[in-house]
mmCIF file of C-alpha atoms in Angstrom:
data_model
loop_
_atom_site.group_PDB
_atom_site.id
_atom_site.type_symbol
_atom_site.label_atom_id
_atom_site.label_comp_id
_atom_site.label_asym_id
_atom_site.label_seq_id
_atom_site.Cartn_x
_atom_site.Cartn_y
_atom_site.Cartn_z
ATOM 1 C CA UNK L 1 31.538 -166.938 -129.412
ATOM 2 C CA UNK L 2 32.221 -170.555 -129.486
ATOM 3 C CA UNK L 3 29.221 -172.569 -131.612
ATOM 4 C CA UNK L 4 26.932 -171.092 -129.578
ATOM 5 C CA UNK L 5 28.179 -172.054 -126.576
ATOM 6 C CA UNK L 6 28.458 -169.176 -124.503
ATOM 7 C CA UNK L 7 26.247 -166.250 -123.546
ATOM 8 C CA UNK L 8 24.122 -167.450 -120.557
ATOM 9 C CA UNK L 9 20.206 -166.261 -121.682
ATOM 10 C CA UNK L 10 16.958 -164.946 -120.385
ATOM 11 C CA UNK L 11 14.273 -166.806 -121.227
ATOM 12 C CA UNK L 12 10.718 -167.592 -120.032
ATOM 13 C CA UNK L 13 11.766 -165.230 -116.465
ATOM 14 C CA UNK L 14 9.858 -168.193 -114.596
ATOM 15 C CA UNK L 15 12.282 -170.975 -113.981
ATOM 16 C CA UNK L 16 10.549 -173.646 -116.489
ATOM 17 C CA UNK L 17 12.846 -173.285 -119.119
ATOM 18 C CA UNK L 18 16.451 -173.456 -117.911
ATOM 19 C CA UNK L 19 18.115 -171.644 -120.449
ATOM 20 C CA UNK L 20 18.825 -169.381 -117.791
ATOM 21 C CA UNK L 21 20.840 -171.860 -115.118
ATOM 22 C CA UNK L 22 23.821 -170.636 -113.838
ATOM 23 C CA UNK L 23 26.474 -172.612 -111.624
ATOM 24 C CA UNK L 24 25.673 -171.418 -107.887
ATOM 25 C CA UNK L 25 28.477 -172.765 -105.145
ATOM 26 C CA UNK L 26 28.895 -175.638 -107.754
ATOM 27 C CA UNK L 27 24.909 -176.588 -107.999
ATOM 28 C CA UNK L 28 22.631 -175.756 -111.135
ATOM 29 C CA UNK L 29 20.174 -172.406 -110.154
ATOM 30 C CA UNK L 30 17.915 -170.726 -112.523
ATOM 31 C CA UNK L 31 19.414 -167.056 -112.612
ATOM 32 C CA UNK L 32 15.592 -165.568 -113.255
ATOM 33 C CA UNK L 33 14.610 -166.965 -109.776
ATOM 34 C CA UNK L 34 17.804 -165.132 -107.766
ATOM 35 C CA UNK L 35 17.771 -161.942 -106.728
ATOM 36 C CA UNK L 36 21.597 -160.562 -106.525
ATOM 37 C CA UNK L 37 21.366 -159.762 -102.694
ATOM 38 C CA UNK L 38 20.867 -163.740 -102.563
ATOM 39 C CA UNK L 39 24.013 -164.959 -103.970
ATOM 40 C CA UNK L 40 25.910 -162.627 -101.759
ATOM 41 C CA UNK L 41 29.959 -164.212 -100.883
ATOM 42 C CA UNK L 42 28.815 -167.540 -102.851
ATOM 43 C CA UNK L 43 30.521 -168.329 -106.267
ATOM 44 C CA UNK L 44 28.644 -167.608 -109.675
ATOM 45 C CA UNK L 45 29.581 -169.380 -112.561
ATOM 46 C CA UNK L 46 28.095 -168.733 -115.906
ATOM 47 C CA UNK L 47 28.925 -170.485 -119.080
ATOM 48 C CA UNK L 48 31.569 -168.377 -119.653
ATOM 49 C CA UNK L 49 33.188 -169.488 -116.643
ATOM 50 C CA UNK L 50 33.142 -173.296 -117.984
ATOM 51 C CA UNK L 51 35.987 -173.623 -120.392
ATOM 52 C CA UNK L 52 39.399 -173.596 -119.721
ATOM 53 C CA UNK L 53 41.359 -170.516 -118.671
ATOM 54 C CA UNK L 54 43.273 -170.514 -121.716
ATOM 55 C CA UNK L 55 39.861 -170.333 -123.852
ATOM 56 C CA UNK L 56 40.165 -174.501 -124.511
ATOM 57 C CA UNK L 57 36.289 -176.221 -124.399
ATOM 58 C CA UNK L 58 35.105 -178.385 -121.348
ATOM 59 C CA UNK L 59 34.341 -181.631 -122.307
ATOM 60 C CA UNK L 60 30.908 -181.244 -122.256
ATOM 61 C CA UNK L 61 31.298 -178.010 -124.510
ATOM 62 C CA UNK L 62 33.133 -180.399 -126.720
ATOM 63 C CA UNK L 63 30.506 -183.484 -126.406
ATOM 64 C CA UNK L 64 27.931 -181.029 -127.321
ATOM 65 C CA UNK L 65 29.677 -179.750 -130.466
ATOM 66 C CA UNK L 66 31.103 -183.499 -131.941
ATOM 67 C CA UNK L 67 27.682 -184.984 -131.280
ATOM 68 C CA UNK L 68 25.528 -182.412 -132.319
ATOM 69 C CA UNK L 69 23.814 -181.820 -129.247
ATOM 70 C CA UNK L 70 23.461 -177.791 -130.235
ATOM 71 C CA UNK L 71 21.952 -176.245 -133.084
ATOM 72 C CA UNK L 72 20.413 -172.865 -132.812
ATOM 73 C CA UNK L 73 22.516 -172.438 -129.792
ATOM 74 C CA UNK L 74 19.866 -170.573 -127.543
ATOM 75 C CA UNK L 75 19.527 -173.171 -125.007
ATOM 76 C CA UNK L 76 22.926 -174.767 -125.332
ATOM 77 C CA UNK L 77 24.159 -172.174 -122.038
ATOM 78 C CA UNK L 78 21.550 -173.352 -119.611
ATOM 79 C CA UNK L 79 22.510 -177.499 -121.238
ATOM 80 C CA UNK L 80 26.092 -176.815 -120.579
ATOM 81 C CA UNK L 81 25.770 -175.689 -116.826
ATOM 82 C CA UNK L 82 23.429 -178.368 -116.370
ATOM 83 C CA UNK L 83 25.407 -181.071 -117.681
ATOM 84 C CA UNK L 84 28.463 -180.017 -115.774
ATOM 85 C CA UNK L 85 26.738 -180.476 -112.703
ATOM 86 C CA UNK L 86 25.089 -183.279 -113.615
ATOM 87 C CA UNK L 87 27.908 -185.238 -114.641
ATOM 88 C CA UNK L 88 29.864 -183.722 -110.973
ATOM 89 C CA UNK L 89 26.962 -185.198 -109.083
ATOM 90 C CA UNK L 90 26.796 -188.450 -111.382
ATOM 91 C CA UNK L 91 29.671 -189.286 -113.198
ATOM 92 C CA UNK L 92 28.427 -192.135 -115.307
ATOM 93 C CA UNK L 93 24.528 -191.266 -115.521
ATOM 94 C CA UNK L 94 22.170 -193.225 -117.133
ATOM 95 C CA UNK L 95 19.692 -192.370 -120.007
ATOM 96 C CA UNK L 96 16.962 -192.408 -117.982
ATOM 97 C CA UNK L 97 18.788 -190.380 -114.977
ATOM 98 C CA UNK L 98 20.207 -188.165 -117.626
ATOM 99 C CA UNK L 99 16.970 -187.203 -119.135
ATOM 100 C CA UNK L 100 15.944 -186.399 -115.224
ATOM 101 C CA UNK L 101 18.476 -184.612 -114.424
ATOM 102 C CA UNK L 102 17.710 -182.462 -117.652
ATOM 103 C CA UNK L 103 14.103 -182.340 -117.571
ATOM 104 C CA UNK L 104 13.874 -178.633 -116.728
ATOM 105 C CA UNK L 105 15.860 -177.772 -119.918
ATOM 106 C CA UNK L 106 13.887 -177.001 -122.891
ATOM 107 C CA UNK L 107 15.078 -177.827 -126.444
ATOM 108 C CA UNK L 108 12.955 -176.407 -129.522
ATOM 109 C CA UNK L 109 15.397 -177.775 -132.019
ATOM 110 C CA UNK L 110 17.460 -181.040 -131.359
ATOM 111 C CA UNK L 111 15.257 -183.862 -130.289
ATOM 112 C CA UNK L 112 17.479 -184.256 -127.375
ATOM 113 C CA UNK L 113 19.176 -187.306 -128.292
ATOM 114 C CA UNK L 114 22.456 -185.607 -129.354
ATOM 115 C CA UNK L 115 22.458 -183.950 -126.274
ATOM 116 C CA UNK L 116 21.391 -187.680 -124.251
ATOM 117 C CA UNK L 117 24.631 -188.901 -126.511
ATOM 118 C CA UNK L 118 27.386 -185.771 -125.348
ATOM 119 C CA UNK L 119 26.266 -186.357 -121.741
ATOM 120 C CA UNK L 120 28.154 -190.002 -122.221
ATOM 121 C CA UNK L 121 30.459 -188.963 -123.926
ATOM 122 C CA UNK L 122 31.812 -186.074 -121.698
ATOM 123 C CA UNK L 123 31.287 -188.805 -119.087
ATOM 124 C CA UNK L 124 33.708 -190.592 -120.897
ATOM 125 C CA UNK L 125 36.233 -187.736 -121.330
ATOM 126 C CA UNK L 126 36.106 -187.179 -117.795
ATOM 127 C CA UNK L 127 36.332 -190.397 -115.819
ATOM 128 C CA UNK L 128 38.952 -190.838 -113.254
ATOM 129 C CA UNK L 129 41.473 -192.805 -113.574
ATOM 130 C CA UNK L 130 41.045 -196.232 -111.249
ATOM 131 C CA UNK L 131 42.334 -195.231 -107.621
#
């Protein structure tokens, strides 16, 4: 296990918390509120599935980790997944549309700000070059 940054969890089983969220065709889902049979031929990607093939972090695992946007770990799953889609959707989010875009992730321990400050800074890791 990475710094807590794998393992996707179970938590409140009724979709408030989003330490549960999953990657469904690409788009954050809550796993609690998906019955198998429903994600039948579409792609699943858990936390696992984030980092590189070769074990190396996303940059949002590694915006989480250098700005201390984890620290007991248990929601950091459902924060990565979120994030990634996020920051798919909205490359270069701002506070305020970051904390939307995050509202239905809980954090008991961080005070969110270090996790407000590895959203930019994976958005900075992973802007395109100028076409």
């Amino acid at each position: 296990e990475k710094c807590g940054l794998t393992g996707t969890h179970l938590g409140c089983e009724h979709g408030a918390c989003g330490a549960c969220t999953v990657l469904l065709d690409g788009q954050a889902v809550r796993a609690c509120l998906i019955f198998a049979v429903q994600v039948d031929g579409q792609e699943v990607t858990t936390v696992e599935g984030i980092a590189g093939d070769d074990g190396e972090l996303s940059p949002v695992q590694s915006a989480l980790r250098e700005c201390h946007g984890l620290q007991c770990g248990f929601c950091t799953p459902g924060f990565v997944t979120s994030i990634t889609a996020l920051l798919r959707d909205n490359p270069q989010p701002t506070d305020d549309e970051i904390r939307e875009g995050l509202s239905g992730n809980f954090c008991r321990c961080t005070g969110y700000q270090g996790i407000i400050n590895a959203v930019h800074r994976a958005a900075s890791c992973t802007e395109s070059p100028a076409e």
